[in-house]
Short mmCIF file of C-alpha atoms in Angstrom, two decimals:
data_model
loop_
_atom_site.label_atom_id
_atom_site.label_comp_id
_atom_site.label_asym_id
_atom_site.label_seq_id
_atom_site.Cartn_x
_atom_site.Cartn_y
_atom_site.Cartn_z
CA MET A 23 -4.63 2.49 -16.04
CA GLU A 24 -4.03 4.11 -19.80
CA GLY A 25 -0.88 2.79 -20.24
CA VAL A 26 -1.66 -0.74 -20.31
CA LYS A 27 -4.46 -0.75 -22.48
CA ASP A 28 -3.04 -3.27 -25.16
CA SER A 29 -1.46 -5.21 -22.53
CA SER A 30 -2.95 -8.27 -20.35
CA ARG A 31 -4.76 -6.84 -17.53
CA ILE A 32 -7.46 -8.41 -14.86
CA LEU A 33 -10.15 -6.62 -13.44
CA ILE A 34 -10.63 -7.53 -9.95
CA LEU A 35 -14.37 -6.28 -8.61
CA ASP A 36 -14.16 -5.59 -5.01
CA TYR A 37 -17.03 -6.55 -2.85
CA GLY A 38 -15.40 -6.13 0.55
CA SER A 39 -13.35 -8.50 1.53
CA GLN A 40 -9.88 -8.01 3.68
CA PHE A 41 -8.00 -9.62 0.85
CA THR A 42 -9.17 -8.19 -2.00
CA GLN A 43 -5.51 -6.36 -2.20
CA LEU A 44 -3.71 -9.35 -1.72
CA ILE A 45 -5.64 -10.87 -5.16
CA ALA A 46 -4.28 -8.04 -7.10
CA ARG A 47 -0.98 -8.79 -5.34
CA ARG A 48 -1.13 -11.86 -6.14
CA VAL A 49 -2.12 -11.26 -10.37
CA ARG A 50 1.09 -8.30 -10.40
CA GLU A 51 3.29 -11.18 -8.89
CA ALA A 52 2.69 -13.61 -11.84
CA ARG A 53 3.55 -10.61 -14.08
CA VAL A 54 -0.07 -9.63 -15.26
CA TYR A 55 -1.57 -6.09 -14.47
CA SER A 56 -4.46 -5.87 -12.24
CA GLU A 57 -6.61 -3.05 -11.05
CA ILE A 58 -9.46 -3.33 -8.29
CA HIS A 59 -13.00 -1.04 -9.35
CA PRO A 60 -16.09 -1.60 -7.10
CA PRO A 61 -19.09 -3.83 -8.27
CA THR A 62 -20.68 -0.86 -9.51
CA ARG A 63 -18.83 -1.02 -12.66
CA THR A 64 -21.81 -1.41 -15.52
CA VAL A 65 -21.29 -3.81 -18.12
CA GLU A 66 -20.73 -1.04 -20.83
CA TRP A 67 -17.69 -0.02 -18.55
CA ILE A 68 -16.05 -3.24 -18.16
CA ARG A 69 -16.36 -4.04 -21.81
CA ASN A 70 -14.73 -0.53 -22.84
CA TRP A 71 -12.52 -1.88 -20.07
CA LYS A 72 -11.49 -4.53 -21.89
CA PRO A 73 -9.89 -7.12 -19.25
CA THR A 74 -8.15 -10.34 -19.81
CA GLY A 75 -10.08 -11.76 -17.12
CA ILE A 76 -12.40 -10.65 -14.75
CA ILE A 77 -12.09 -11.66 -10.74
CA LEU A 78 -14.64 -11.13 -8.19
CA SER A 79 -13.74 -10.96 -4.68
CA GLY A 80 -15.05 -12.16 -1.51
CA GLY A 81 -17.28 -10.39 1.02
CA PRO A 82 -19.01 -9.65 4.29
CA ASN A 83 -22.72 -9.63 2.74
CA SER A 84 -25.09 -12.66 2.10
CA VAL A 85 -26.28 -12.70 -1.64
CA TYR A 86 -29.88 -12.92 0.10
CA GLY A 87 -29.58 -9.86 2.02
CA GLU A 88 -30.84 -6.39 1.36
CA ASP A 89 -28.99 -3.59 -0.54
CA VAL A 90 -25.62 -5.99 -0.97
CA PRO A 91 -23.48 -5.64 -3.95
CA SER A 92 -24.38 -7.48 -7.15
CA ALA A 93 -23.55 -7.99 -10.70
CA ASP A 94 -25.12 -7.76 -14.00
CA PRO A 95 -25.56 -11.59 -15.12
CA ALA A 96 -23.81 -10.18 -18.88
CA LEU A 97 -20.97 -9.50 -16.99
CA LEU A 98 -20.21 -13.41 -17.05
CA ASP A 99 -20.10 -13.46 -20.97
CA ILE A 100 -17.34 -10.53 -21.26
CA ALA A 101 -14.04 -12.52 -20.13
CA PRO A 102 -13.36 -14.93 -18.00
CA VAL A 103 -14.35 -15.16 -14.37
CA LEU A 104 -13.03 -16.08 -11.58
CA GLY A 105 -15.80 -15.81 -8.40
CA ILE A 106 -13.75 -15.83 -5.12
CA CYS A 107 -16.30 -16.70 -1.50
CA TYR A 108 -18.86 -14.23 -2.06
CA GLY A 109 -17.87 -14.27 -5.71
CA MET A 110 -18.69 -17.56 -5.91
CA GLN A 111 -22.18 -17.14 -4.03
CA LEU A 112 -22.85 -14.56 -6.51
CA ILE A 113 -22.47 -16.32 -9.61
CA ALA A 114 -24.73 -19.19 -8.08
CA HIS A 115 -27.53 -17.02 -7.01
CA LEU A 116 -27.02 -15.28 -10.80
CA GLN A 117 -27.24 -18.28 -12.39
CA GLY A 118 -30.12 -20.21 -10.68
CA GLY A 119 -27.88 -22.13 -8.19
CA GLU A 120 -28.84 -22.32 -4.78
CA VAL A 121 -26.81 -20.68 -1.64
CA ILE A 122 -27.39 -21.34 2.12
CA GLY A 123 -26.19 -20.44 5.48
CA ALA A 124 -23.83 -22.72 7.10
CA GLY A 125 -25.41 -21.78 10.70
CA LYS A 126 -22.11 -20.55 12.31
CA ARG A 127 -19.53 -19.10 9.95
CA GLU A 128 -16.43 -21.30 8.90
CA TYR A 129 -12.78 -19.45 9.28
CA GLY A 130 -9.75 -21.36 8.94
CA ARG A 131 -7.80 -24.17 7.50
CA ALA A 132 -9.58 -26.81 5.54
CA ASP A 133 -8.26 -29.63 3.56
CA LEU A 134 -9.76 -29.43 0.02
CA VAL A 135 -10.07 -32.51 -2.19
CA VAL A 136 -9.49 -31.87 -6.14
CA ASN A 137 -12.22 -33.97 -8.30
CA GLU A 138 -11.36 -32.40 -11.69
CA PRO A 139 -7.51 -31.68 -12.31
CA ALA A 140 -7.67 -29.54 -14.79
CA GLY A 141 -8.81 -25.02 -15.47
CA LEU A 142 -7.61 -24.38 -12.08
CA PHE A 143 -6.40 -27.39 -10.77
CA GLY A 144 -4.27 -28.07 -13.75
CA GLY A 145 -0.99 -29.57 -12.69
CA PHE A 146 -2.77 -31.07 -9.64
CA ASP A 147 -3.81 -34.74 -8.92
CA ALA A 148 -7.33 -36.00 -8.79
CA GLY A 149 -8.48 -37.04 -5.31
CA GLU A 150 -5.24 -34.60 -4.39
CA LYS A 151 -5.86 -32.81 -0.61
CA THR A 152 -4.77 -29.61 -0.36
CA PRO A 153 -4.61 -27.07 2.66
CA VAL A 154 -6.94 -23.99 1.67
CA TRP A 155 -8.23 -21.22 4.01
CA MET A 156 -12.00 -20.57 4.59
CA SER A 157 -13.66 -17.72 5.41
CA HIS A 158 -17.66 -17.61 4.88
CA GLY A 159 -20.74 -18.03 6.33
CA ASP A 160 -23.32 -19.21 3.38
CA HIS A 161 -22.06 -21.58 0.78
CA VAL A 162 -23.46 -23.14 -2.36
CA ASP A 163 -25.76 -26.05 -1.73
CA VAL A 164 -26.91 -26.73 -5.04
CA PRO A 165 -25.11 -25.89 -8.03
CA PRO A 166 -26.68 -23.77 -10.75
CA PRO A 167 -27.28 -25.35 -14.19
CA GLY A 168 -24.37 -26.26 -16.37
CA PHE A 169 -21.96 -25.97 -13.72
CA ARG A 170 -19.81 -29.47 -12.37
CA VAL A 171 -18.19 -29.48 -9.15
CA THR A 172 -14.20 -29.65 -9.40
CA ALA A 173 -13.18 -29.93 -6.05
CA SER A 174 -14.98 -30.32 -2.10
CA SER A 175 -14.10 -30.15 1.65
CA GLY A 176 -14.88 -31.76 4.69
CA SER A 177 -17.37 -28.92 5.85
CA VAL A 178 -18.12 -28.11 2.08
CA ALA A 179 -19.48 -30.37 -0.66
CA ILE A 180 -18.96 -27.51 -3.05
CA ALA A 181 -15.81 -26.09 -2.89
CA ALA A 182 -15.02 -25.12 -6.27
CA MET A 183 -17.37 -25.52 -9.67
CA ARG A 184 -16.94 -24.57 -13.30
CA HIS A 185 -19.40 -24.25 -15.91
CA GLU A 186 -19.23 -26.78 -18.28
CA SER A 187 -18.45 -24.79 -21.38
CA LYS A 188 -17.94 -21.00 -20.48
CA PRO A 189 -14.57 -20.29 -18.92
CA VAL A 190 -16.30 -19.49 -15.82
CA HIS A 191 -14.82 -20.71 -12.24
CA ALA A 192 -15.35 -20.14 -8.73
CA VAL A 193 -14.14 -21.65 -5.26
CA GLN A 194 -15.42 -21.17 -1.77
CA PHE A 195 -11.68 -20.75 -0.47
CA HIS A 196 -9.71 -17.80 -0.60
CA PRO A 197 -6.39 -18.91 -2.98
CA GLU A 198 -4.85 -15.25 -2.71
CA VAL A 199 -4.25 -15.88 1.21
CA ALA A 200 -0.55 -17.68 2.54
CA HIS A 201 -2.39 -20.31 4.23
CA THR A 202 -3.69 -21.75 0.78
CA ALA A 203 -0.96 -24.11 -0.15
CA ARG A 204 -1.08 -23.76 -3.91
CA GLY A 205 -3.01 -20.58 -4.32
CA ALA A 206 -0.51 -19.44 -6.24
CA ASP A 207 -0.74 -22.27 -8.76
CA ILE A 208 -4.66 -21.89 -8.75
CA ILE A 209 -4.32 -17.97 -9.68
CA SER A 210 -1.81 -18.65 -12.37
CA ASN A 211 -4.05 -21.26 -13.93
CA PHE A 212 -6.66 -19.27 -14.19
CA VAL A 213 -4.46 -15.96 -15.30
CA PHE A 214 -2.69 -18.11 -17.93
CA ASP A 215 -4.67 -21.07 -19.14
CA VAL A 216 -7.85 -19.62 -18.59
CA CYS A 217 -7.43 -16.28 -19.85
CA GLY A 218 -4.60 -16.56 -21.71
CA ALA A 219 -3.00 -13.65 -20.52
CA ARG A 220 0.93 -12.40 -21.06
CA PRO A 221 2.93 -12.23 -18.31
CA SER A 222 3.83 -8.39 -19.74
CA TRP A 223 4.00 -6.39 -16.30
CA THR A 224 7.46 -5.61 -15.46
CA PRO A 225 9.21 -2.77 -14.39
CA GLY A 226 10.70 -2.10 -17.71
CA THR A 227 7.17 -1.94 -19.69
CA PHE A 228 5.82 0.17 -16.86
CA ILE A 229 8.31 2.69 -17.03
CA ASP A 230 7.79 2.99 -21.30
CA GLU A 231 4.20 3.13 -21.37
CA GLU A 232 4.07 6.01 -18.16
CA THR A 233 7.17 7.83 -19.60
CA LEU A 234 4.93 8.08 -22.78
CA ARG A 235 1.58 8.75 -20.80
CA ILE A 236 3.69 11.95 -18.71
CA ARG A 237 5.17 13.09 -22.06
CA GLU A 238 1.88 13.11 -23.94
CA ARG A 239 -0.24 14.86 -20.97
CA VAL A 240 2.19 17.31 -19.99
CA GLY A 241 3.33 18.62 -23.49
CA SER A 242 5.63 22.04 -22.86
CA ALA A 243 4.62 22.64 -19.54
CA ARG A 244 7.25 22.91 -16.33
CA VAL A 245 6.63 20.73 -13.73
CA ILE A 246 7.53 20.68 -9.84
CA CYS A 247 8.09 17.99 -7.79
CA GLY A 248 8.07 17.95 -3.71
CA LEU A 249 10.93 15.51 -3.37
CA SER A 250 10.71 14.16 0.68
CA GLY A 251 14.13 11.72 0.29
CA GLY A 252 11.86 8.87 0.45
CA VAL A 253 11.83 6.10 -1.99
CA ASP A 254 8.12 7.27 -3.66
CA SER A 255 9.11 10.96 -4.43
CA ALA A 256 12.61 9.97 -5.44
CA VAL A 257 11.41 7.04 -8.28
CA ALA A 258 8.54 9.36 -9.06
CA ALA A 259 10.67 12.36 -9.58
CA ALA A 260 13.38 10.05 -11.82
CA LEU A 261 10.44 8.85 -13.75
CA VAL A 262 9.09 12.29 -14.40
CA HIS A 263 12.63 13.53 -15.13
CA ARG A 264 13.24 10.54 -17.88
CA ALA A 265 9.92 12.05 -19.62
CA ILE A 266 10.69 15.43 -19.59
CA GLY A 267 14.54 16.26 -18.39
CA ASP A 268 14.86 19.95 -17.67
CA GLN A 269 11.23 20.90 -17.57
CA LEU A 270 11.06 18.91 -14.37
CA THR A 271 12.48 21.06 -11.20
CA CYS A 272 12.50 19.33 -7.79
CA ILE A 273 11.14 21.38 -4.44
CA PHE A 274 12.76 19.70 -1.12
CA VAL A 275 10.96 21.83 1.84
CA ASP A 276 12.40 21.29 5.19
CA THR A 277 9.36 21.59 7.23
CA GLY A 278 11.36 21.30 10.62
CA LEU A 279 9.51 17.48 10.86
CA LEU A 280 12.37 15.61 9.10
CA ARG A 281 14.98 13.00 10.93
CA MET A 282 18.37 13.89 11.63
CA HIS A 283 20.52 15.29 8.92
CA GLU A 284 17.86 14.51 6.20
CA ARG A 285 18.38 17.82 4.71
CA ASP A 286 22.09 17.44 3.79
CA GLN A 287 21.45 13.58 2.82
CA VAL A 288 18.93 14.77 0.14
CA GLU A 289 20.49 17.93 -1.60
CA ARG A 290 23.99 15.26 -1.48
CA THR A 291 22.19 12.08 -2.73
CA PHE A 292 19.60 13.60 -5.33
CA ARG A 293 21.46 16.23 -6.70
CA ALA A 294 24.72 13.69 -7.00
CA ASN A 295 22.38 10.40 -8.27
CA LEU A 296 19.74 12.13 -10.32
CA GLY A 297 20.96 15.20 -12.13
CA ILE A 298 18.15 17.16 -11.53
CA ASP A 299 17.74 20.98 -10.45
CA LEU A 300 16.63 20.96 -6.65
CA VAL A 301 15.57 23.96 -5.08
CA THR A 302 15.53 23.82 -1.02
CA VAL A 303 12.78 25.96 0.38
CA ARG A 304 13.42 26.35 4.73
CA ALA A 305 9.93 26.65 6.31
CA GLU A 306 10.81 25.23 9.55
CA GLU A 307 8.92 28.13 11.65
CA ARG A 308 5.95 28.07 9.07
CA PHE A 309 5.09 24.45 9.71
CA LEU A 310 5.74 24.45 13.21
CA GLY A 311 3.46 27.91 13.64
CA ALA A 312 0.82 25.98 12.04
CA LEU A 313 0.94 23.47 13.69
CA ALA A 314 0.76 24.95 17.02
CA GLY A 315 -1.17 23.14 19.92
CA VAL A 316 -2.95 20.95 17.15
CA ASP A 317 -2.71 17.14 18.89
CA ASP A 318 -5.63 15.74 16.57
CA PRO A 319 -3.50 13.33 13.77
CA GLU A 320 -6.44 14.14 11.27
CA LYS A 321 -6.09 18.34 11.50
CA LYS A 322 -2.30 17.91 11.66
CA ARG A 323 -2.20 15.82 8.20
CA THR A 324 -4.40 18.41 6.72
CA ILE A 325 -2.18 21.54 8.12
CA ILE A 326 0.82 20.10 6.87
CA GLY A 327 -0.30 18.64 3.15
CA HIS A 328 -1.96 22.62 3.01
CA THR A 329 1.23 24.33 4.51
CA PHE A 330 2.99 22.22 1.54
CA ILE A 331 0.95 23.84 -1.40
CA ASP A 332 1.53 26.80 -0.17
CA VAL A 333 5.36 26.73 -0.09
CA PHE A 334 5.08 25.06 -3.36
CA GLU A 335 2.92 27.60 -5.11
CA GLU A 336 5.44 30.42 -3.56
CA ALA A 337 8.77 28.27 -4.80
CA ALA A 338 7.02 27.52 -8.06
CA GLU A 339 6.96 31.00 -9.04
CA LYS A 340 10.38 31.30 -8.50
CA VAL A 341 11.17 28.54 -10.84
CA GLY A 342 9.80 30.40 -13.71
CA GLU A 343 6.57 30.87 -16.00
CA GLY A 344 4.15 27.68 -17.12
CA VAL A 345 4.15 25.33 -14.49
CA ALA A 346 1.28 23.61 -14.19
CA TYR A 347 1.79 20.32 -12.78
CA LEU A 348 2.73 19.09 -9.49
CA VAL A 349 4.28 15.32 -9.10
CA GLN A 350 3.73 13.20 -5.99
CA GLY A 351 4.94 9.94 -5.16
CA THR A 352 1.00 8.34 -4.21
CA LEU A 353 1.02 4.63 -3.92
CA TYR A 354 -1.77 1.92 -4.51
CA PRO A 355 -1.85 1.20 -0.71
CA ASP A 356 -2.11 5.05 0.25
CA VAL A 357 -5.23 5.48 -2.03
CA ILE A 358 -6.76 2.58 -0.58
CA GLU A 359 -5.99 3.46 3.05
CA SER A 360 -7.43 6.83 2.49
CA ALA A 361 -10.60 6.14 0.45
CA SER A 362 -12.66 3.19 -0.72
CA PRO A 363 -10.72 1.79 -3.55
CA ARG A 364 -12.46 2.99 -6.76
CA GLY A 365 -15.15 3.97 -4.48
CA GLY A 366 -15.90 0.28 -3.29
CA PRO A 367 -17.04 -0.91 -0.04
CA SER A 368 -13.65 -0.43 1.93
CA VAL A 369 -13.71 1.75 4.79
CA THR A 370 -11.24 4.66 5.18
CA ILE A 371 -8.50 4.70 7.50
CA LYS A 372 -6.85 7.59 7.27
CA THR A 373 -6.17 10.70 5.20
CA HIS A 374 -2.93 10.19 3.39
CA HIS A 375 -0.82 13.47 3.10
CA ASN A 376 -0.90 12.54 -0.76
CA VAL A 377 -4.20 12.06 -1.41
CA GLY A 378 -6.57 13.44 1.12
CA GLY A 379 -4.45 16.34 2.62
CA LEU A 380 -4.30 18.36 -0.58
CA LYS A 381 -5.55 22.07 -0.28
CA PRO A 382 -8.90 23.24 -2.47
CA GLY A 383 -8.37 25.23 -5.13
CA MET A 384 -4.82 23.98 -5.90
CA LYS A 385 -3.49 25.66 -9.26
CA PHE A 386 -1.39 22.45 -9.94
CA LYS A 387 -2.93 19.71 -11.66
CA LEU A 388 -1.55 16.11 -10.35
CA ILE A 389 0.86 13.55 -11.66
CA GLU A 390 0.96 10.56 -9.61
CA PRO A 391 2.75 8.22 -11.78
CA LEU A 392 3.45 5.39 -8.94
CA ARG A 393 -0.34 5.58 -7.97
CA GLU A 394 -1.41 2.12 -9.14
CA LEU A 395 1.81 0.55 -7.61
CA PHE A 396 2.66 -1.18 -3.94
CA LYS A 397 6.00 -0.66 -2.55
CA ASP A 398 8.19 -3.39 -3.61
CA GLU A 399 6.85 -2.69 -7.28
CA VAL A 400 7.99 0.93 -6.67
CA ARG A 401 11.38 -0.13 -5.67
CA ASN A 402 12.07 -2.37 -8.70
CA VAL A 403 10.94 0.49 -11.10
CA GLY A 404 13.60 2.49 -9.06
CA ARG A 405 16.51 0.05 -9.26
CA GLU A 406 15.49 -0.22 -13.20
CA LEU A 407 15.59 3.38 -13.56
CA GLY A 408 19.35 3.29 -12.13
CA LEU A 409 18.38 4.59 -8.59
CA PRO A 410 21.47 3.68 -6.02
CA GLU A 411 20.28 1.28 -3.30
CA GLU A 412 20.69 3.80 -0.57
CA ILE A 413 17.26 5.65 -1.97
CA VAL A 414 15.06 2.16 -3.46
CA GLY A 415 16.40 0.15 -0.18
CA ARG A 416 15.03 3.30 2.44
CA HIS A 417 12.77 2.45 5.21
CA PRO A 418 9.17 4.43 4.14
CA PHE A 419 8.80 7.89 5.62
CA PRO A 420 5.70 9.19 6.02
CA GLY A 421 4.69 12.44 4.13
CA PRO A 422 4.06 14.38 7.31
CA GLY A 423 6.67 13.34 9.13
CA LEU A 424 7.99 13.28 13.01
CA ALA A 425 4.95 15.03 13.42
CA ILE A 426 2.80 12.21 13.37
CA ARG A 427 4.97 10.44 15.63
CA VAL A 428 4.82 13.04 18.49
CA LEU A 429 1.45 11.68 19.66
CA SER A 430 0.09 15.14 21.44
CA ASP A 431 0.92 18.95 20.06
CA VAL A 432 3.93 19.42 17.67
CA THR A 433 7.38 21.51 19.43
CA GLU A 434 10.59 21.95 18.48
CA GLU A 435 11.52 20.51 22.12
CA LYS A 436 9.30 17.07 21.21
CA LEU A 437 10.70 17.25 17.73
CA GLU A 438 14.72 17.19 19.08
CA VAL A 439 13.67 14.43 21.66
CA LEU A 440 12.22 12.08 19.19
CA ARG A 441 15.10 12.96 16.52
CA LYS A 442 17.38 11.94 19.01
CA ALA A 443 16.31 8.93 19.92
CA ASP A 444 14.63 7.69 16.12
CA ALA A 445 18.66 8.23 15.13
CA ILE A 446 19.97 6.03 17.82
CA TYR A 447 17.73 3.78 17.00
CA LEU A 448 18.43 3.37 13.12
CA GLU A 449 21.99 3.52 14.06
CA GLU A 450 22.21 0.47 16.15
CA ILE A 451 19.83 -1.36 13.21
CA ARG A 452 22.48 -0.82 10.51
CA ALA A 453 24.86 -1.58 12.83
CA ALA A 454 23.24 -4.98 13.69
CA GLY A 455 23.20 -5.57 10.10
CA LEU A 456 19.17 -5.81 10.43
CA TYR A 457 18.08 -2.75 8.35
CA ASP A 458 17.69 -4.80 4.93
CA ASP A 459 15.42 -7.52 7.00
CA ILE A 460 12.80 -4.99 8.03
CA TRP A 461 10.34 -3.03 6.21
CA GLN A 462 10.19 0.04 8.30
CA ALA A 463 11.50 0.98 11.66
CA PHE A 464 10.91 4.07 13.87
CA ALA A 465 10.87 5.64 17.44
CA VAL A 466 7.23 7.36 18.48
CA LEU A 467 7.33 9.91 21.52
CA LEU A 468 4.28 9.20 23.49
CA PRO A 469 1.84 11.84 25.52
CA VAL A 470 2.55 9.88 28.83
CA ARG A 471 5.55 10.62 31.28
CA SER A 472 6.75 7.55 33.75
CA VAL A 473 8.46 7.64 36.94
CA GLY A 474 11.95 6.84 36.58
CA VAL A 475 15.07 7.02 39.10
CA MET A 476 18.82 8.09 37.26
CA GLY A 477 21.66 8.11 39.89
CA ASP A 478 20.25 8.73 43.42
CA PHE A 479 17.25 11.10 41.76
CA ARG A 480 13.66 10.49 40.63
CA THR A 481 12.64 11.32 37.26
CA TYR A 482 9.37 12.19 35.71
CA GLU A 483 10.21 12.03 32.23
CA ASN A 484 8.93 11.02 28.29
CA VAL A 485 8.30 7.12 27.00
CA VAL A 486 9.53 6.54 23.75
CA ALA A 487 7.93 3.76 21.95
CA LEU A 488 9.70 1.33 19.39
CA ARG A 489 8.07 0.19 15.99
CA ALA A 490 9.84 -2.27 13.25
CA VAL A 491 7.76 -4.23 11.32
CA THR A 492 8.11 -6.51 8.35
CA SER A 493 6.18 -6.77 5.40
CA THR A 494 6.17 -7.03 1.38
CA ASP A 495 3.51 -4.05 0.48
CA GLY A 496 2.61 -2.29 3.89
CA MET A 497 -0.96 -3.79 3.56
CA THR A 498 -0.36 -6.22 6.17
CA ALA A 499 2.69 -6.36 8.46
CA ASP A 500 3.77 -8.30 11.62
CA TRP A 501 6.02 -6.92 14.03
CA PHE A 502 9.35 -7.73 13.67
CA PRO A 503 11.73 -10.35 16.36
CA PHE A 504 14.28 -8.50 17.65
CA PRO A 505 17.01 -10.49 19.26
CA HIS A 506 16.79 -9.27 22.68
CA ASP A 507 20.65 -7.64 22.97
CA ALA A 508 19.79 -5.54 20.05
CA LEU A 509 16.66 -4.21 21.92
CA ALA A 510 18.80 -3.74 24.95
CA ARG A 511 21.66 -1.83 23.18
CA VAL A 512 18.60 0.51 21.69
CA SER A 513 16.88 1.29 24.94
CA SER A 514 20.25 1.66 27.12
CA ARG A 515 21.82 4.34 24.45
CA ILE A 516 18.03 5.98 23.94
CA ILE A 517 17.91 6.32 27.96
CA ASN A 518 21.51 7.47 28.58
CA GLU A 519 21.89 9.91 25.78
CA VAL A 520 18.68 11.54 24.82
CA ARG A 521 17.77 13.96 27.70
CA GLY A 522 14.26 13.86 28.63
CA VAL A 523 13.79 10.10 28.13
CA ASN A 524 13.43 7.26 31.14
CA ARG A 525 11.74 4.45 29.66
CA VAL A 526 11.48 2.87 26.53
CA VAL A 527 8.86 0.28 24.97
CA TYR A 528 8.59 -1.89 21.95
CA ASP A 529 5.24 -2.21 20.07
CA ILE A 530 4.27 -5.98 19.32
CA SER A 531 0.93 -5.18 17.51
CA SER A 532 0.83 -6.68 13.98
CA LYS A 533 -1.35 -5.03 10.86
CA PRO A 534 -4.43 -5.67 11.13
CA PRO A 535 -5.18 -4.88 13.71
CA ALA A 536 -3.07 -2.10 14.32
CA THR A 537 -1.50 0.45 11.23
CA ILE A 538 2.04 0.47 11.30
CA GLU A 539 1.95 4.30 11.85
CA TRP A 540 0.69 5.34 15.38
CA GLU A 541 -1.40 8.22 14.07
#
């Protein structure tokens, strides 16, 4: 990220671990900037990036396998290095140690015994036992020349090691996960004591650096922003507005895929709180016409993304001459889920509206000021910019809107059923004082009908699923343990007040293996 060249920053090379994003989170929680890149980055590129420290993530491969990701040994001389799991095995392999297979994979809790209370284990006691999380097949059997063992466990004699004279450290366990009791201390010791980083990654510094970057890039050009009413686009708009003022015009598109009273709320809230030029475009028929008969979620996302751009281009012509940029509230999890992070080995989960659904040949250049931030960081930036809590504390809402919560082809009739059910759900959550305890809550209209009885009559109506999760950044999530009486009220109201629904179910899936949205 250009804006943090002169600040401390940790480079994370992604070798395919499911926990790589957690490493970035833990470093940022220590107020030090971090970025995830693929292991294919060259030594020259890494030197030019000027990392304060480098972390090699875990991964599913064996260092002795074919076509597995590796590293140039010169990497270990650029900056202090921490290898985690596969990263540790790779360091051992590159430096002449011996890595062997365990015969079976070790997955779960283990007790770590600290041999050397210094470096990564500064602040620990010699001989201290602490719970850690293991997830590996291979392990280091013989340390490389010049390395010493700093911790062990019941199953792994070399659970941590360090070079005797260079700032190269490695651990077999995962300090980034919550199951490792003192993982935050270990990462903090690496970042501050080993790397000498400064805790300068704050909302204020981000705003100052990003404001300058946007101002330099845009110059005198005009900019438009697709304002959805959600947290991300609101914070992106406020940040760009701080940088370029009246050069920004926000365009709110009523797609017909919004929640109940969404347009009125957006117009009232953003004109009052942001003081930004706001243009509203009514395009309900256009979007519903484009989506007619489409039930594939990826096609829905693509159609909606392309139609958005068409509407933006037409609206921009009315804004005036010189519109060259489009602002989007893309976040880091959007980028990670839409494509491999920086070209790394992770698997594409879904195309995100902000990332993969844009129309080829679009005439605007993109400004994505929040692209490197997690959701909680975006909220903090919004608060620093002075946005009201009703905006920054709002639950996430997907760019494609209710189209991906109707799990079949999209019609106005289905949208109306879903809108009413969703409004009742959120109303009851707020009435119960639970809204701020939940990361995201919404209703889904399932593509099935069920038999029911209302009065003396048999019914054959729609099924609505309710989803509510807790999370920090959307990368992982647990289902929210609703009080039974609250769920009962929601179910009763939906069935009694929303015509066409006779059954309500609650989703108790976590992410992973599920995603938060159903499509």
